[in-house]
CSV table of C-alpha atoms in Angstrom, one decimal:
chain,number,residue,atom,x,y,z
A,15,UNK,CA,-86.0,13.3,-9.9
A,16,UNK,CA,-82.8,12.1,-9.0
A,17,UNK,CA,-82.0,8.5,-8.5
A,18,UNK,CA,-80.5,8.9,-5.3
A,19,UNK,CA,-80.1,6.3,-2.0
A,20,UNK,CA,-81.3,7.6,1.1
A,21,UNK,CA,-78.6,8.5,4.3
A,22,UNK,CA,-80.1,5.8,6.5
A,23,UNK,CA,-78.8,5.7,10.2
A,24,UNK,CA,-75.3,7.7,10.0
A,25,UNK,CA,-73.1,4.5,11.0
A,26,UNK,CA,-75.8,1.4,9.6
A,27,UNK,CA,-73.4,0.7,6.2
A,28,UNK,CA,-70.3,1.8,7.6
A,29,UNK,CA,-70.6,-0.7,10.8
A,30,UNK,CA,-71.6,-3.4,8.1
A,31,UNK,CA,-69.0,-2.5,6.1
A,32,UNK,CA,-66.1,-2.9,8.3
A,33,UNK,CA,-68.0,-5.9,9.7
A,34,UNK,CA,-68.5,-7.5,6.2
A,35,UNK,CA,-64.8,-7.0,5.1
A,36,UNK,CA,-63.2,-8.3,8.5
A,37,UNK,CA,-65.2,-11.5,8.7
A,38,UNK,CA,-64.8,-12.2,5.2
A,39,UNK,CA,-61.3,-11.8,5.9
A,40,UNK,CA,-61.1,-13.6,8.6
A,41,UNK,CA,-62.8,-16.7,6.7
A,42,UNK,CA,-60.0,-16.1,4.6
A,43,UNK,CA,-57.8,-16.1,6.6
A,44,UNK,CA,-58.3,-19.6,8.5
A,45,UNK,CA,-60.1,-21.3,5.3
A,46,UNK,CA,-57.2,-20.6,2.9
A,47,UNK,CA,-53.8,-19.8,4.6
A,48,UNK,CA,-51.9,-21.2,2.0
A,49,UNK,CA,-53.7,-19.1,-0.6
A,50,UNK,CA,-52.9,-16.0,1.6
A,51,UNK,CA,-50.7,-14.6,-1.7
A,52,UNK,CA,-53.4,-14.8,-4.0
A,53,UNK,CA,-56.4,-13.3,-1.6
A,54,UNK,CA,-53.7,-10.4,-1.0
A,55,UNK,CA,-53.6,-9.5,-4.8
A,56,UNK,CA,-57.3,-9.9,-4.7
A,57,UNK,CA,-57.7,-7.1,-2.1
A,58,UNK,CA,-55.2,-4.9,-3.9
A,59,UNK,CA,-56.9,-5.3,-7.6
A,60,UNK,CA,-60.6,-4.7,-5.6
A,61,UNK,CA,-59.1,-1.4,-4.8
A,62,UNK,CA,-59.1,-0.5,-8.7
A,63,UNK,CA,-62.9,-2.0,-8.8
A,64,UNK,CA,-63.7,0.3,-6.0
A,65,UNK,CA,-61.8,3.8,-8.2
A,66,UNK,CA,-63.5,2.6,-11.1
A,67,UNK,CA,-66.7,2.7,-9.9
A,68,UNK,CA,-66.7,6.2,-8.1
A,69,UNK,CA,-66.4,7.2,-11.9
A,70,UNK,CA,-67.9,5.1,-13.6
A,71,UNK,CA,-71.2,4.2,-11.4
A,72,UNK,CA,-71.4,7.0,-9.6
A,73,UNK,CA,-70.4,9.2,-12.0
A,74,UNK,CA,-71.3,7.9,-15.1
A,75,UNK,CA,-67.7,8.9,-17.0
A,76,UNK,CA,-66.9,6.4,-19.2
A,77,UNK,CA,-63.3,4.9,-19.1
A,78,UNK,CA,-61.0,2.1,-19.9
A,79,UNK,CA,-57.5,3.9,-18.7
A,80,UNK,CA,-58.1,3.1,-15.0
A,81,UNK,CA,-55.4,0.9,-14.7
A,82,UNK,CA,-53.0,4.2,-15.1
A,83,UNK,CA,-53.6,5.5,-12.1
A,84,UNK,CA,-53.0,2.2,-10.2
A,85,UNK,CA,-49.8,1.7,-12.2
A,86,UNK,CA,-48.1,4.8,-12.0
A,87,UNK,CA,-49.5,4.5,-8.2
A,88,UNK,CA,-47.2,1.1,-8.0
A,89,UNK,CA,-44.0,2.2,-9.9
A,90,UNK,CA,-43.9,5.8,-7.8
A,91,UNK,CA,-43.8,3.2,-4.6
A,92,UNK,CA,-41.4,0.9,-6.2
A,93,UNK,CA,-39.3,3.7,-6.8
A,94,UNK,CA,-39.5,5.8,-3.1
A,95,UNK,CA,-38.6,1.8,-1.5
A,96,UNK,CA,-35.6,1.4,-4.0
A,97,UNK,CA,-34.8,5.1,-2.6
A,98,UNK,CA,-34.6,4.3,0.6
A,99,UNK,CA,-38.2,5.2,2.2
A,100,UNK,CA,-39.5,2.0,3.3
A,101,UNK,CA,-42.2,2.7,6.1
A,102,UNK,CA,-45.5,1.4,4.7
A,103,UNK,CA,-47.6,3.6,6.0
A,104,UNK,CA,-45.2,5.9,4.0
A,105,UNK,CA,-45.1,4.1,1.0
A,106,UNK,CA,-49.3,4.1,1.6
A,107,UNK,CA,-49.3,7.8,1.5
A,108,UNK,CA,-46.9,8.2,-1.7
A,109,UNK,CA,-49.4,5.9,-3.7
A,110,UNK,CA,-52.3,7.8,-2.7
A,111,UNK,CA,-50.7,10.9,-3.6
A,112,UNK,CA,-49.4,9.9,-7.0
A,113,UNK,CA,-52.8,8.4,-7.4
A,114,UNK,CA,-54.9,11.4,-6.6
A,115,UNK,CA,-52.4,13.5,-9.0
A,116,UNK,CA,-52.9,11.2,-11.9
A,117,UNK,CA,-56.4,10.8,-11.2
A,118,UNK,CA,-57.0,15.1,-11.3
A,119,UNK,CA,-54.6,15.0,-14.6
A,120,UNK,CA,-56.6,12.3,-16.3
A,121,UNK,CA,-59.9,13.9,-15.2
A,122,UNK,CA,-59.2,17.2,-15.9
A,123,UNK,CA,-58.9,16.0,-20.1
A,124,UNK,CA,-61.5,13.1,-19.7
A,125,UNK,CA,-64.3,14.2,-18.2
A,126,UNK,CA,-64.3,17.3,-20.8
A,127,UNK,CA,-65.7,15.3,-23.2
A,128,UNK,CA,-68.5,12.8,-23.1
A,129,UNK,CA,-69.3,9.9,-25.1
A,130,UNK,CA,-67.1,8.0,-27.3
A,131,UNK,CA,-64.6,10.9,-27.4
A,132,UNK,CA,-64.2,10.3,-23.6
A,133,UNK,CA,-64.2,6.7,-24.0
A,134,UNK,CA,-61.3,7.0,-26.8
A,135,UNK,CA,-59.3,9.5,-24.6
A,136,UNK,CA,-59.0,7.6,-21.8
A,137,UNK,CA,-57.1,4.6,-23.9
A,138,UNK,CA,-55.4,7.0,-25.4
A,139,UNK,CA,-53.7,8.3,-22.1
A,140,UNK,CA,-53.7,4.3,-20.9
A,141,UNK,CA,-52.4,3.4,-23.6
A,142,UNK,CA,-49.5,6.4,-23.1
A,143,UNK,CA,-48.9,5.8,-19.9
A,144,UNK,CA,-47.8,2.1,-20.7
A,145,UNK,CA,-45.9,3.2,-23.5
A,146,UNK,CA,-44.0,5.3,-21.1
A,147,UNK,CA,-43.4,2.9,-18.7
A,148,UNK,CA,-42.0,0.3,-20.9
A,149,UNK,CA,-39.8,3.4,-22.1
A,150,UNK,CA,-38.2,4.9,-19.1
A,151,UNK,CA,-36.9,1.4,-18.2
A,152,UNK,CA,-34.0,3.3,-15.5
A,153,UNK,CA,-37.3,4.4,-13.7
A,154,UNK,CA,-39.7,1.4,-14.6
A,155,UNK,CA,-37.5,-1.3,-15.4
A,156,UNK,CA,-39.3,-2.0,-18.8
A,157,UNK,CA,-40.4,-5.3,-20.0
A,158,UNK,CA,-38.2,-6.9,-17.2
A,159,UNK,CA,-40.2,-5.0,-14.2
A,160,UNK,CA,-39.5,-2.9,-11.5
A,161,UNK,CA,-37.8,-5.1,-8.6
A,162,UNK,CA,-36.2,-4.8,-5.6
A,163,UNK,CA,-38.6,-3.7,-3.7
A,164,UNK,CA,-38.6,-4.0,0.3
A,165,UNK,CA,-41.0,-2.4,2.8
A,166,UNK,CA,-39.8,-2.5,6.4
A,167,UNK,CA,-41.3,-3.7,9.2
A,168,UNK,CA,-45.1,-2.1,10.0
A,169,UNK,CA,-44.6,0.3,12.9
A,170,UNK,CA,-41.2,-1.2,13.7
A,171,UNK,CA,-42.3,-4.7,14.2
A,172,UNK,CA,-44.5,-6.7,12.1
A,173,UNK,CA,-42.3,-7.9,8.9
A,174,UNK,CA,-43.7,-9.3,5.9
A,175,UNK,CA,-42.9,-12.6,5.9
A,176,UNK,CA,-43.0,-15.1,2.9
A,177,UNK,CA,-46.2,-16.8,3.7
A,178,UNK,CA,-48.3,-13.5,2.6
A,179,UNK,CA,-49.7,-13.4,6.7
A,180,UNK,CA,-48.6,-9.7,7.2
A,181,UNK,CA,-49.3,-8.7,3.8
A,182,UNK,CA,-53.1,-10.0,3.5
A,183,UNK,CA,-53.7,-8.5,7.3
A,184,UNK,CA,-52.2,-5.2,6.3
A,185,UNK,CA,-54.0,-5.2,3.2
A,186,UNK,CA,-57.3,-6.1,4.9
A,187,UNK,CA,-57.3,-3.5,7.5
A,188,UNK,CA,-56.2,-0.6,4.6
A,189,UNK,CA,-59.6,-2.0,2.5
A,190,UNK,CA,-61.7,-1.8,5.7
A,191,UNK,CA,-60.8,1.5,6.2
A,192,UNK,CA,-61.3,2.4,2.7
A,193,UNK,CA,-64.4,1.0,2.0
A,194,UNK,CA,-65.9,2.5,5.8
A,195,UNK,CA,-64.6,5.8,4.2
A,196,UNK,CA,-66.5,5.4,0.5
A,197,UNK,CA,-69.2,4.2,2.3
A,198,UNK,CA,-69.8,7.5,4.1
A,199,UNK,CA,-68.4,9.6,1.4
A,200,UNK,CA,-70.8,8.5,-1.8
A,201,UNK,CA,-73.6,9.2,0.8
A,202,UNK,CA,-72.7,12.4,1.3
A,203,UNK,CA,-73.2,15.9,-0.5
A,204,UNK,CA,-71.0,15.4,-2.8
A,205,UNK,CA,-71.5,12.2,-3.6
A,206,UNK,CA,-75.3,12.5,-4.0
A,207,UNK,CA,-74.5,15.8,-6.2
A,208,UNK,CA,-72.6,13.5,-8.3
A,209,UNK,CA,-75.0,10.9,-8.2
A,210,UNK,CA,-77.3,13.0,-9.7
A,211,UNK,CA,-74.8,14.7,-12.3
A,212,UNK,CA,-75.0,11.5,-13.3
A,213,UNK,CA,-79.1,11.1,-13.7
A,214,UNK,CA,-79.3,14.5,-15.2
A,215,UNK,CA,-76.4,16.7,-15.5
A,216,UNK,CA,-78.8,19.5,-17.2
A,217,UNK,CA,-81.1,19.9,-14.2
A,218,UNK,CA,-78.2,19.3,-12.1
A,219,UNK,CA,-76.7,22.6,-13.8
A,220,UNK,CA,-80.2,24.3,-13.4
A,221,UNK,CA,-79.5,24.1,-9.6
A,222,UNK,CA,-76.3,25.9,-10.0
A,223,UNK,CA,-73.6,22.8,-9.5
A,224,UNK,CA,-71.4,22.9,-12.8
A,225,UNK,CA,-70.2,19.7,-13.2
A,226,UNK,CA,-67.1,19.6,-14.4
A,227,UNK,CA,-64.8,20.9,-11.7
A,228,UNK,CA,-67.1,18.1,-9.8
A,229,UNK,CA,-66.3,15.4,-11.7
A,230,UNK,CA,-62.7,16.0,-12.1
A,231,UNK,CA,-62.6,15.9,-8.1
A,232,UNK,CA,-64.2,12.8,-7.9
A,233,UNK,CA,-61.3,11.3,-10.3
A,234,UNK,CA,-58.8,12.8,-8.1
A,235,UNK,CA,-60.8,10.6,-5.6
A,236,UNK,CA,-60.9,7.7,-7.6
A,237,UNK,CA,-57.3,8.4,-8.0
A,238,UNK,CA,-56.2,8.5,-4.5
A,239,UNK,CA,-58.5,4.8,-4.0
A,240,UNK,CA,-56.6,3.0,-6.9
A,241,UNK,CA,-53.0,4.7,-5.8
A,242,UNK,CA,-54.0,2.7,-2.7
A,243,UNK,CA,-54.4,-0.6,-4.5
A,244,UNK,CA,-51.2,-0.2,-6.7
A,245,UNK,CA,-49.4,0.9,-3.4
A,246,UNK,CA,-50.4,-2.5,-1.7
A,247,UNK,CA,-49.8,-4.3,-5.2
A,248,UNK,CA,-45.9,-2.8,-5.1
A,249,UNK,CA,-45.3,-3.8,-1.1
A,250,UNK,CA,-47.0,-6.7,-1.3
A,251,UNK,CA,-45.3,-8.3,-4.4
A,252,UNK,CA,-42.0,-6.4,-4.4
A,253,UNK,CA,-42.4,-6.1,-8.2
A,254,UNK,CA,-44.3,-3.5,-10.5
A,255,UNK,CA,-44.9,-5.0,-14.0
A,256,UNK,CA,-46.1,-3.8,-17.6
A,257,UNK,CA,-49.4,-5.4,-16.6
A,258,UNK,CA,-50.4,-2.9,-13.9
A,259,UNK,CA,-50.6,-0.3,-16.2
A,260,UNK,CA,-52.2,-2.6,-19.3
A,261,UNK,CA,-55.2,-1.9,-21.5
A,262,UNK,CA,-56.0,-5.5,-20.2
A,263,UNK,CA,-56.2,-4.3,-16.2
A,264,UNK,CA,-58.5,-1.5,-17.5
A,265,UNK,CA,-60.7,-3.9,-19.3
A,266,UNK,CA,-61.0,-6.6,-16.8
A,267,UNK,CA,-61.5,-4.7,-14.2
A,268,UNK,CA,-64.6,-3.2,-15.8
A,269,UNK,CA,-65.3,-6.4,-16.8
A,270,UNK,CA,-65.6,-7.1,-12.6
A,271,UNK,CA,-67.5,-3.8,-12.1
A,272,UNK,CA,-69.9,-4.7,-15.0
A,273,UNK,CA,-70.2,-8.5,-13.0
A,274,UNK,CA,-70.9,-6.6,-9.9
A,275,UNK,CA,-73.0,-3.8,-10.8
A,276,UNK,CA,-71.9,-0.4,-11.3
A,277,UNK,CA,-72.7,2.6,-8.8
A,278,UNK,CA,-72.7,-0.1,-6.0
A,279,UNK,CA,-69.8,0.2,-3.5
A,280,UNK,CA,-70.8,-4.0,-3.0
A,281,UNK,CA,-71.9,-4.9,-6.0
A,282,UNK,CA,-67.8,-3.3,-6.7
A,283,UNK,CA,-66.8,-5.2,-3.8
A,284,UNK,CA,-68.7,-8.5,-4.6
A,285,UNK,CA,-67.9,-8.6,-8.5
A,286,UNK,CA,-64.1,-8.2,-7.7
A,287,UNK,CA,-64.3,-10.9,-5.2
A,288,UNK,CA,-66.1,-13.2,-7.2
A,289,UNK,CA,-64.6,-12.6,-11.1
A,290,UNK,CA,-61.0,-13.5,-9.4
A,291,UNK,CA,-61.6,-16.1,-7.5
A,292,UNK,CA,-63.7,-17.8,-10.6
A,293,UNK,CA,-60.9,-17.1,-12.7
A,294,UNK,CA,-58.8,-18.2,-10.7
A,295,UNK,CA,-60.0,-22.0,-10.1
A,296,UNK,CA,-61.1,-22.0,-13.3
A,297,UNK,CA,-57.7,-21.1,-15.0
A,298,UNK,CA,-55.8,-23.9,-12.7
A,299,UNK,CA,-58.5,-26.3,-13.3
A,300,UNK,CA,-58.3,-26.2,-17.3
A,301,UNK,CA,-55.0,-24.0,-18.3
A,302,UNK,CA,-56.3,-24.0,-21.9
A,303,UNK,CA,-59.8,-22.8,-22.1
A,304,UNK,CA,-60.2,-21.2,-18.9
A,305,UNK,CA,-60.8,-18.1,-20.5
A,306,UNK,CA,-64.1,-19.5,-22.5
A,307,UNK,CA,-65.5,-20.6,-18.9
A,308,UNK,CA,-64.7,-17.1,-18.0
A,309,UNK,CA,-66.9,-15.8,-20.9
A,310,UNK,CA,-69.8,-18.0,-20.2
A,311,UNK,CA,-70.4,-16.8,-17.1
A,312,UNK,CA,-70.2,-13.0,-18.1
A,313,UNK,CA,-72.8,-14.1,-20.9
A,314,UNK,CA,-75.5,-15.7,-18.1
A,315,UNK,CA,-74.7,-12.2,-16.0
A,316,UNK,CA,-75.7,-10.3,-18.4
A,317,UNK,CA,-78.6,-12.0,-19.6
A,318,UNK,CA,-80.3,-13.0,-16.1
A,319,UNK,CA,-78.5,-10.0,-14.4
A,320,UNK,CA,-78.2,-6.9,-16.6
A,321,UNK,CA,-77.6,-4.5,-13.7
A,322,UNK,CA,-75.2,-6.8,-12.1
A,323,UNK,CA,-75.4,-9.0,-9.0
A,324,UNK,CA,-75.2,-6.3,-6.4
A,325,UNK,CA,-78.3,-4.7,-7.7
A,326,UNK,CA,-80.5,-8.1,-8.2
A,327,UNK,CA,-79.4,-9.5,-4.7
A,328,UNK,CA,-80.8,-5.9,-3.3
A,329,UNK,CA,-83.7,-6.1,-5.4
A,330,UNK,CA,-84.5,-9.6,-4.5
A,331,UNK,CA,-83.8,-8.4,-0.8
A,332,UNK,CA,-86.6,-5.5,-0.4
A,333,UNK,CA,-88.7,-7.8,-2.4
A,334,UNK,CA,-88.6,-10.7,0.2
A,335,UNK,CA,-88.8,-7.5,3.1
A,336,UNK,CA,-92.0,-6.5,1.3
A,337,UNK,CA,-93.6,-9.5,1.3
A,338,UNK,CA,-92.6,-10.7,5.2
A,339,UNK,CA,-95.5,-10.1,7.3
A,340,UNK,CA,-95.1,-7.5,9.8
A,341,UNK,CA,-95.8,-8.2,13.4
């Protein structure tokens, strides 16, 4: 038997999900408007959370070269604003498309293996991919960066503007859409199919669904979702760095699924959110042993919540609906 969610009402999580993200926004927003830079690298990086885990949690491929397809996502918009295209919603359309590419590439070789071999492919073609890009400095800029990079105005007339305003309001409305999108699309066919790939690939096969032209579609997914992020990282920012396409992205951003709770489009969500902002009082608070504060709290995750905090907060949730008494 498949472990698969059940549909529910057709718009209950997608309402809730464009509800969640816009008042959590909007709390960012008025709370923290001088942290409006930081929150808006937040929402881009929770975009490669979100990719990771339609291939990872949902999927069950195991990867730690994510972070190529954001990168290479990033340095194609970098390069198209540098050209001369500098519509947004452009810009938006050229990192989803260089995302989804990268994403049917590194599928189509990944997901033909499973196991270690997969595990140790997809460094290998991270670990290629930065290679590359500290290379082809006329096209990446190297170990210097990719700068130069400025968007126009959004539809003609909202420029982005120092203070990060139009940046973390465009980036917030492009994560709402997104995650309203997942939302319905890992609760549909396909995404239950892959589900149960997943559970059982052999019985999965018995029905007749081969999995591996499925699998390397949901990468190309996962592809277009992280070509989002690195598109909002490159517009946002203005720069594209070695660190988008770094072993260390991959890793930490695993690291926030794993927080999370994998094959959980909010557990995703929540352990993105919550790793980043941690990290990021924790590293201003002590500069020099942030990171052991950082490696504490994976350690009490893991112990007290092995499946993450998306899946004990839902567990704890139908166990406190169980027990209310019904009128």
């Amino acid at each position: 038997k498949f472990d698969v969610p059940r549909p529910g009402f057709p718009l209950q999580q997608e309402v809730l999900g464009l509800l969640t993200v816009a008042v959590v926004g909007a709390i960012g927003y008025f709370a923290f408007p001088d942290d409006l830079a930081f929150l808006t690298r937040l929402i881009s990086i929770t975009f490669l959370v979100l990719s990771l885990d339609l291939v990872t949690g949902y999927c069950g491929v195991a990867t730690l070269g994510q972070a190529a397809l954001f990168g290479v996502s990033a340095y194609a918009v970098g390069n198209a604003c540098i050209a001369g295209i500098t519509n947004p919603l452009i810009l938006l359309a050229i990192g989803a498309l260089t995302g989804a590419v990268m994403g049917l590439i590194s599928g189509a070789l990944i997901t033909r293996f499973h196991g270690l071999p997969q595990l140790v492919l997809s460094i290998a073609i991270g670990q290629l991919v930065s290679s590359l890009a500290n290379k082809l400095s006329s096209w990446t800029g190297g170990s210097d960066g990719l700068s130069g990079i400025s968007p126009g105005k959004i539809f003609g007339v909202f420029a982005f503007d120092m203070y990060s305003r139009t940046s973390y309001i465009f980036s917030l409305v492009t994560l709402a859409v997104v995650m309203v999108l997942l939302l319905r699309f890992v609760r549909s066919p396909f995404g239950l199919l892959c589900r149960g790939i997943k559970d059982d690939s052999l019985r999965a096969l018995m029905i007749g669904a081969s999995a591996y032209p499925r699998l390397v579609m949901m990468y190309g997914v996962s592809g277009i979702v992280a070509g989002l992020g690195g598109a909002l990282m490159a517009i946002n920012t203005g720069v594209v760095g070695l660190d988008s396409v770094s072993f260390e992205r991959s890793a930490e951003v695993l690291v926030m699924l794993v927080l999370g709770g994998a094959g959980n489009l909010w557990g995703a969500l929540a352990g993105a959110v919550i790793f980043q902002i941690f990290e990021h009082i924790v590293s201003a608070a002590n500069p020099f042993h942030w990171m052991t504060l950082v490696g504490l709290l994976l350690i009490i995750i893991v112990i007290f919540a092995p499946r993450g905090l998306g899946h004990s907060i839902a567990s704890l949730w139908a166990s406190f609906s169980q027990r209310r008494p019904r009128p």
